[in-house]
XYZ file of C-alpha atoms in Angstrom:
356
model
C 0.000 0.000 0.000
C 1.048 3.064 -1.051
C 1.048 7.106 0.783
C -0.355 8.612 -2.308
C -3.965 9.259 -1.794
C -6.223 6.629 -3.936
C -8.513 8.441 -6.720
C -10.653 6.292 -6.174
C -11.244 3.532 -2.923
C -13.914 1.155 -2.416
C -14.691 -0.684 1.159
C -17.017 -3.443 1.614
C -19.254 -2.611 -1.498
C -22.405 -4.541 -1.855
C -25.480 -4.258 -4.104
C -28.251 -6.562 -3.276
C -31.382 -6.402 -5.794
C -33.645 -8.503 -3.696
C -32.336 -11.676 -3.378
C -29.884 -11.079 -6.077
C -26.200 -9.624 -5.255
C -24.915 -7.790 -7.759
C -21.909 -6.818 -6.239
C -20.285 -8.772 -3.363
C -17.964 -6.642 -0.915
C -15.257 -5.253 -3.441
C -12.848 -3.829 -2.269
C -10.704 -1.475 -4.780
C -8.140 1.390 -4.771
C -7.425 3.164 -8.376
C -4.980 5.568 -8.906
C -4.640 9.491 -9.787
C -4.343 9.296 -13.533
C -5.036 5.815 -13.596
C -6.901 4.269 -17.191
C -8.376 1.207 -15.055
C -10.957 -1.153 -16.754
C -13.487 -2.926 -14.999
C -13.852 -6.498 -17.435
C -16.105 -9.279 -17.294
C -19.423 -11.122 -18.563
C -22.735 -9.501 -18.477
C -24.050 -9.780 -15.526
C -20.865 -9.925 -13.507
C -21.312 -6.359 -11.139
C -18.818 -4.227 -13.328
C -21.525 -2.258 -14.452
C -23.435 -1.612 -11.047
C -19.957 -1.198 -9.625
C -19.728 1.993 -12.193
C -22.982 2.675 -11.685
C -22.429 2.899 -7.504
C -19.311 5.258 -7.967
C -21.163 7.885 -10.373
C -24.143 8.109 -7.470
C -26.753 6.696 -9.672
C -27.389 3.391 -7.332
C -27.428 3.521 -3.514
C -24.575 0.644 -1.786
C -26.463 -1.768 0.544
C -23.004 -2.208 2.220
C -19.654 -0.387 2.186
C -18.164 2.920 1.064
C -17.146 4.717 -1.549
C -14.385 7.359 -1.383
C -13.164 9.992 -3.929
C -9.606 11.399 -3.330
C -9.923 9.968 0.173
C -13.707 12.161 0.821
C -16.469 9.784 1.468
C -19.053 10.432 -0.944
C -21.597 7.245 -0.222
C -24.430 9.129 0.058
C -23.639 11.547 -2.277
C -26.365 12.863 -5.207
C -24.292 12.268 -8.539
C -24.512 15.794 -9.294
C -22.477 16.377 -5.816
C -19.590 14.162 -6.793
C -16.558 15.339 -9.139
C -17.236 12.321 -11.665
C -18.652 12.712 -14.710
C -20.104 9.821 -16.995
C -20.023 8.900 -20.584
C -22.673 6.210 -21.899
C -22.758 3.903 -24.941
C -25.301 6.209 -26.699
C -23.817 9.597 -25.796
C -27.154 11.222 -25.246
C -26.009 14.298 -27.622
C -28.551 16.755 -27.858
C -30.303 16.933 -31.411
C -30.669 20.662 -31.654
C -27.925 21.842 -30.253
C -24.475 22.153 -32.206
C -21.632 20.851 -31.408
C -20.215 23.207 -29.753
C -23.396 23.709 -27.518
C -23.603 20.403 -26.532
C -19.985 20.447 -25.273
C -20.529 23.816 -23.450
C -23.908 22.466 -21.901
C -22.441 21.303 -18.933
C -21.067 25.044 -17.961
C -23.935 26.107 -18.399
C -25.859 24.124 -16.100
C -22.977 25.137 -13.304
C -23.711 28.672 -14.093
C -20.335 29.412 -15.771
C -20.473 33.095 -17.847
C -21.047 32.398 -21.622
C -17.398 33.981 -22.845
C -15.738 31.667 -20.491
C -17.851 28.348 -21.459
C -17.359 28.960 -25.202
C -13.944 29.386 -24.478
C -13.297 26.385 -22.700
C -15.957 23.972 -24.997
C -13.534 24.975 -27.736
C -10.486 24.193 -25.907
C -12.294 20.799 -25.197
C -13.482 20.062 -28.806
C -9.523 21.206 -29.899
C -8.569 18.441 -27.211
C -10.458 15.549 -29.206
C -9.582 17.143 -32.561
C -12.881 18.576 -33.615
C -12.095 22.374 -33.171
C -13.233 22.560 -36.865
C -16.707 20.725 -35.787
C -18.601 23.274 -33.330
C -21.433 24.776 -35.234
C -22.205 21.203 -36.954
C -25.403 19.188 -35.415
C -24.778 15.755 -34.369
C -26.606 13.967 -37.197
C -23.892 15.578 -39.265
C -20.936 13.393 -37.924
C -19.740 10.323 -37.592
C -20.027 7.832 -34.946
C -16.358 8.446 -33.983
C -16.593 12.301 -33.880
C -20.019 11.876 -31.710
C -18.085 9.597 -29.193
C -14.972 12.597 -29.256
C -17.976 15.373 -28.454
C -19.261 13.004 -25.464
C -15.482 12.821 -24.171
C -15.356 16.757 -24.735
C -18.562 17.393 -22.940
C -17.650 15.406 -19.967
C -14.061 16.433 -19.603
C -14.976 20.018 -20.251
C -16.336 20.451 -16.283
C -12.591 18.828 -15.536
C -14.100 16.099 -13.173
C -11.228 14.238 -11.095
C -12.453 11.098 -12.505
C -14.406 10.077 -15.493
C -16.374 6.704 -15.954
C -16.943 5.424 -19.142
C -19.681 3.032 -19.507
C -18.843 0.631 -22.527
C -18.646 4.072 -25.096
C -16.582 2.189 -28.257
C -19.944 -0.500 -28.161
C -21.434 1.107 -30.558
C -18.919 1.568 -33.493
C -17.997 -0.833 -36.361
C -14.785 -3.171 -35.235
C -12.437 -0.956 -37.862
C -13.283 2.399 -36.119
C -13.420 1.142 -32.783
C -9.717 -0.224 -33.091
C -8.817 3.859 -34.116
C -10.701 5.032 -31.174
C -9.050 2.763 -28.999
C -5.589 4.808 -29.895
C -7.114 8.118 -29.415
C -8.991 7.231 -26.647
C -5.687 6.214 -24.746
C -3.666 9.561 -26.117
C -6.835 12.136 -24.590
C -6.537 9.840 -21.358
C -2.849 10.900 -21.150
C -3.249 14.084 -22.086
C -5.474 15.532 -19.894
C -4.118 13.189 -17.088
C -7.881 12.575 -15.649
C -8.030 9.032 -14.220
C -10.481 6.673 -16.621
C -12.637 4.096 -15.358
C -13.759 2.351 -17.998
C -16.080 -0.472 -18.403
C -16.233 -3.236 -20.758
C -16.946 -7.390 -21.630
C -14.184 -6.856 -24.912
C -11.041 -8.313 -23.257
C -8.885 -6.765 -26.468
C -10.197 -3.356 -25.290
C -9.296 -3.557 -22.501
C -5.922 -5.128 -22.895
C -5.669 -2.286 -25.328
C -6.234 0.628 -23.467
C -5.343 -0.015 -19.668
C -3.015 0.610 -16.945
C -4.993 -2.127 -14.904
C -7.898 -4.441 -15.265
C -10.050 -5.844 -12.885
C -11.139 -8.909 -14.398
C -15.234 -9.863 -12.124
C -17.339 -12.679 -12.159
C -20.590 -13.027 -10.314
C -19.957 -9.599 -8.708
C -16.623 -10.285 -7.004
C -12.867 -9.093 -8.775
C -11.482 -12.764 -9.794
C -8.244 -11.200 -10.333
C -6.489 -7.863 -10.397
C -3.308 -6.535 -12.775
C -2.052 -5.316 -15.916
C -2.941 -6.405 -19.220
C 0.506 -8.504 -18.816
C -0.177 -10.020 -15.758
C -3.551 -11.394 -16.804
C -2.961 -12.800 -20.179
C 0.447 -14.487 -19.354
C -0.142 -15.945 -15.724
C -4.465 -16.090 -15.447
C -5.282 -17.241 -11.767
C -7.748 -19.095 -12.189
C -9.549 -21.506 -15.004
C -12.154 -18.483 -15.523
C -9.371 -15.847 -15.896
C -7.606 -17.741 -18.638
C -10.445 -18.541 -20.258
C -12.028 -15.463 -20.292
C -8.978 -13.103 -20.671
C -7.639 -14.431 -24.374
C -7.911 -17.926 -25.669
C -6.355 -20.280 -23.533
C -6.222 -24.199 -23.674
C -7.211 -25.811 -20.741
C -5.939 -28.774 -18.909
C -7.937 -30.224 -15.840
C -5.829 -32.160 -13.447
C -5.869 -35.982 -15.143
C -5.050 -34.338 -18.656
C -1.991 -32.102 -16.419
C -0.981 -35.545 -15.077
C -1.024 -37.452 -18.586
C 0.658 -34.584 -20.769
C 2.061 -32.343 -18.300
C 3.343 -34.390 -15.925
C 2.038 -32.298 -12.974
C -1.312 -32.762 -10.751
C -3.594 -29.515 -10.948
C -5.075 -27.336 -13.479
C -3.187 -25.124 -16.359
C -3.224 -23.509 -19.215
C -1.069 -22.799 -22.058
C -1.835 -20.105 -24.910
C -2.313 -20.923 -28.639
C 0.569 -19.038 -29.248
C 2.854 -20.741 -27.253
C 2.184 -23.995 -28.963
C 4.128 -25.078 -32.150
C 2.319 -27.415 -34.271
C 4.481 -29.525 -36.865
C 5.035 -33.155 -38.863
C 7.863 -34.174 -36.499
C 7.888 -34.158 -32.622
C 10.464 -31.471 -31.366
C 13.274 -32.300 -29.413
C 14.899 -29.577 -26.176
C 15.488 -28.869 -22.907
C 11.803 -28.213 -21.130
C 10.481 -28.837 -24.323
C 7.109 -31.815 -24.039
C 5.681 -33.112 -27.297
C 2.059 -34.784 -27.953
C 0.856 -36.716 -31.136
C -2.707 -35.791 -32.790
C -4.438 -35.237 -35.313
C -5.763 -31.572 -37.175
C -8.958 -31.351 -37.484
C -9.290 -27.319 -39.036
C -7.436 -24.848 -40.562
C -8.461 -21.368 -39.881
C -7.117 -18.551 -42.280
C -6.874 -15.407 -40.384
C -5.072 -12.751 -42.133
C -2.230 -12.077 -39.448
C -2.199 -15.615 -38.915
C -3.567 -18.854 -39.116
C -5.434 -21.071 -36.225
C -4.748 -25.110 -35.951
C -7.156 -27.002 -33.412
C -6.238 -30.158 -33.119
C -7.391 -33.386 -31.330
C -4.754 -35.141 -29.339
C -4.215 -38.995 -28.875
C -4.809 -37.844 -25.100
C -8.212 -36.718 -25.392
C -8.157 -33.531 -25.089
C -8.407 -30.545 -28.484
C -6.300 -27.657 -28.449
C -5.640 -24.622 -30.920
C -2.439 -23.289 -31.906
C -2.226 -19.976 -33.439
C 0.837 -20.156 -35.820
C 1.862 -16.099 -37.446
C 1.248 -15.996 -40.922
C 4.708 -16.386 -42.068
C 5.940 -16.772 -45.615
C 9.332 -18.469 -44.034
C 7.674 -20.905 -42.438
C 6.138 -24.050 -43.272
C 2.577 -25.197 -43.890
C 1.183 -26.087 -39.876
C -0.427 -29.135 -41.994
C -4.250 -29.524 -43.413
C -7.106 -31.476 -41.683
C -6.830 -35.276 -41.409
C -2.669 -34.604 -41.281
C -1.168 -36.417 -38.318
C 1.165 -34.122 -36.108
C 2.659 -33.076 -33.200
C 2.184 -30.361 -30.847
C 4.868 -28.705 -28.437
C 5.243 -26.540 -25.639
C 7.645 -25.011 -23.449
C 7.473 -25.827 -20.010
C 7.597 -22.156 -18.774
C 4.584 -21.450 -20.993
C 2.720 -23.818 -18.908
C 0.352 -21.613 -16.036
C -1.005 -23.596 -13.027
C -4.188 -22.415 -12.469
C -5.858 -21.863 -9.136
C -9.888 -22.212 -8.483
C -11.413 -18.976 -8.404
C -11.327 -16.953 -4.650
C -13.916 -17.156 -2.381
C -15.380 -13.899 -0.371
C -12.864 -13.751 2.022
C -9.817 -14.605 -0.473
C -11.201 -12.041 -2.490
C -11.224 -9.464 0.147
C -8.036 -10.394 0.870
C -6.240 -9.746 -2.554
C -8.156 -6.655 -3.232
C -6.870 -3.890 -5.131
C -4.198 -1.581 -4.033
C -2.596 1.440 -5.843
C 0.414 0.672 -8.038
């Protein structure tokens, strides 16, 4: 644990929706100028979490505080967080430049001085060029840059983003992703930001919160999740992983437990491979998936048990084979995670989040 004051610290929070718990005592510090992302299934709390720390849900249990001020009880308009939603809620009628400026207005700010500043916000997302244009008139990217201008224009201390990019085709969303990092560092504002895409959020983040039925499974950076997953729902859910339960660890791996090893870090080819920590296993290929940037092998081994291997799409290397072709697939020992079930309440509690 760290001196510097959290932006963000959560206690003990619990939602209960009748008999339902949405969100099972988190607890949770995030950084000053932190780009966190809460990830995870539908229906997993990340979304009520947001939801709690922008004031529009009431905790059953625990507290939330904001640059170490509790605000539990808070109104959302009394907090310094400001929210922006999948559908940006632009005004129609408004321009541009009115819609960013709105929320000045509402605080009463003189009309020089929020013109001013709505440009200066609009010039932060690159649309300095865009103020007297109506929504309808842009593109789905440029609405999603007002929305960030409009909510960064009040300068809250933290800003929760509520799966924005959902709502754009994949190629735009991947160019969003880039600026949406850059504006993050640039104004230095920490980012909460909510999402199920695990690429997005492996992407964009400083850390991820990874929760399943309304508990953090596992906390760390994009690194620590993909290459050494903590449990069987982390791997799985994080990436692609291949899975071994305990008798298939004991027949290939020679180890007891559960692991996982990632498609990339198998090597699929006609003869077994021979080094130090290097383990080998005969099968058979069952598909051949062209990808572009490279190509997918899923194979069924002798053991039981089918695995993919993602092979780059490299002109120097040979063929990984064609379906019916018998093989074999390698690994690396070190590539090899053991897994651990996922926490309970108290383990949970116990590994919660604190500031890098």
């Amino acid at each position: 644990m760290t001196d510097i004051q959290p932006a963000i610290r959560l206690t003990g929070l619990t939602k209960e929706f009748g008999a339902v718990t949405a969100v099972d005592h988190v607890d949770l510090e995030i950084a000053a100028g932190e780009f966190f992302s809460m990830l995870g299934p539908s229906g997993s709390g990340k979304t009520t979490v947001l939801r709690l720390i922008a004031g529009f849900e009431q905790p059953t249990g625990g507290t939330i505080e904001l640059f170490g001020e509790d605000v539990t009880k808070r109104a959302p308009f009394d907090r310094d967080v400001n929210t922006v939603f999948q559908d940006y809620a632009l005004f129609p009628h408004m321009t541009v430049l009115e819609n960013v400026a709105y929320g000045l207005r509402v605080r009463g700010i003189g009309r020089r001085e929020r013109l001013d500043r709505a440009r200066a916000a609009l010039a932060s997302v690159r649309l300095e060029q865009m103020g007297d244009r109506k929504p309808s008139q842009l593109s789905g990217g440029q609405r999603q840059r007002v929305a960030l201008a409009r909510a960064t224009v009040v300068q809250p201390k933290v800003l929760l983003l509520d799966e924005p990019l959902g709502a754009l085709d994949l190629k735009l969303r991947e160019q969003m992703q880039v600026e949406l990092k850059q504006i993050q560092r640039d104004l230095g504002i920490t980012f909460i930001f909510v999402t199920h895409d695990q690429e997005e959020a492996l992407t964009l983040s400083d850390r991820i919160a990874v929760f399943n039925d309304g508990r953090i499974q596992q906390l760390g950076t994009p690194a620590d999740l993909y290459e050494t997953p903590g449990s069987r729902f982390v791997a799985g859910f994080v990436g692609t992983s291949n899975l071994f339960d305990d008798a298939r660890s004991r027949e290939l791996l020679g180890r007891p437990g559960e692991h996982s090893v990632r498609p990339e870090k198998l090597a699929v080819s006609a003869e077994r491979e021979i080094g130090d920590g290097v383990q080998s296993a005969p099968g058979t290929v069952v598909e051949v998936i062209y990808l572009g940037s490279g190509i997918r092998i899923v194979v069924d081994l002798d053991a039981g048990l089918r695995v993919t291997a993602l092979a780059q799409n490299d002109r120097r290397r040979r063929s990984p084979g064609e379906r019916g072709d018998r093989v074999f697939v390698s690994w690396h020992d070190a590539d090899v995670v053991a897994l651990a079930p996922a926490p309970s309440g108290d383990e949970q509690a116990d590994a919660a989040a604190s500031v890098a």
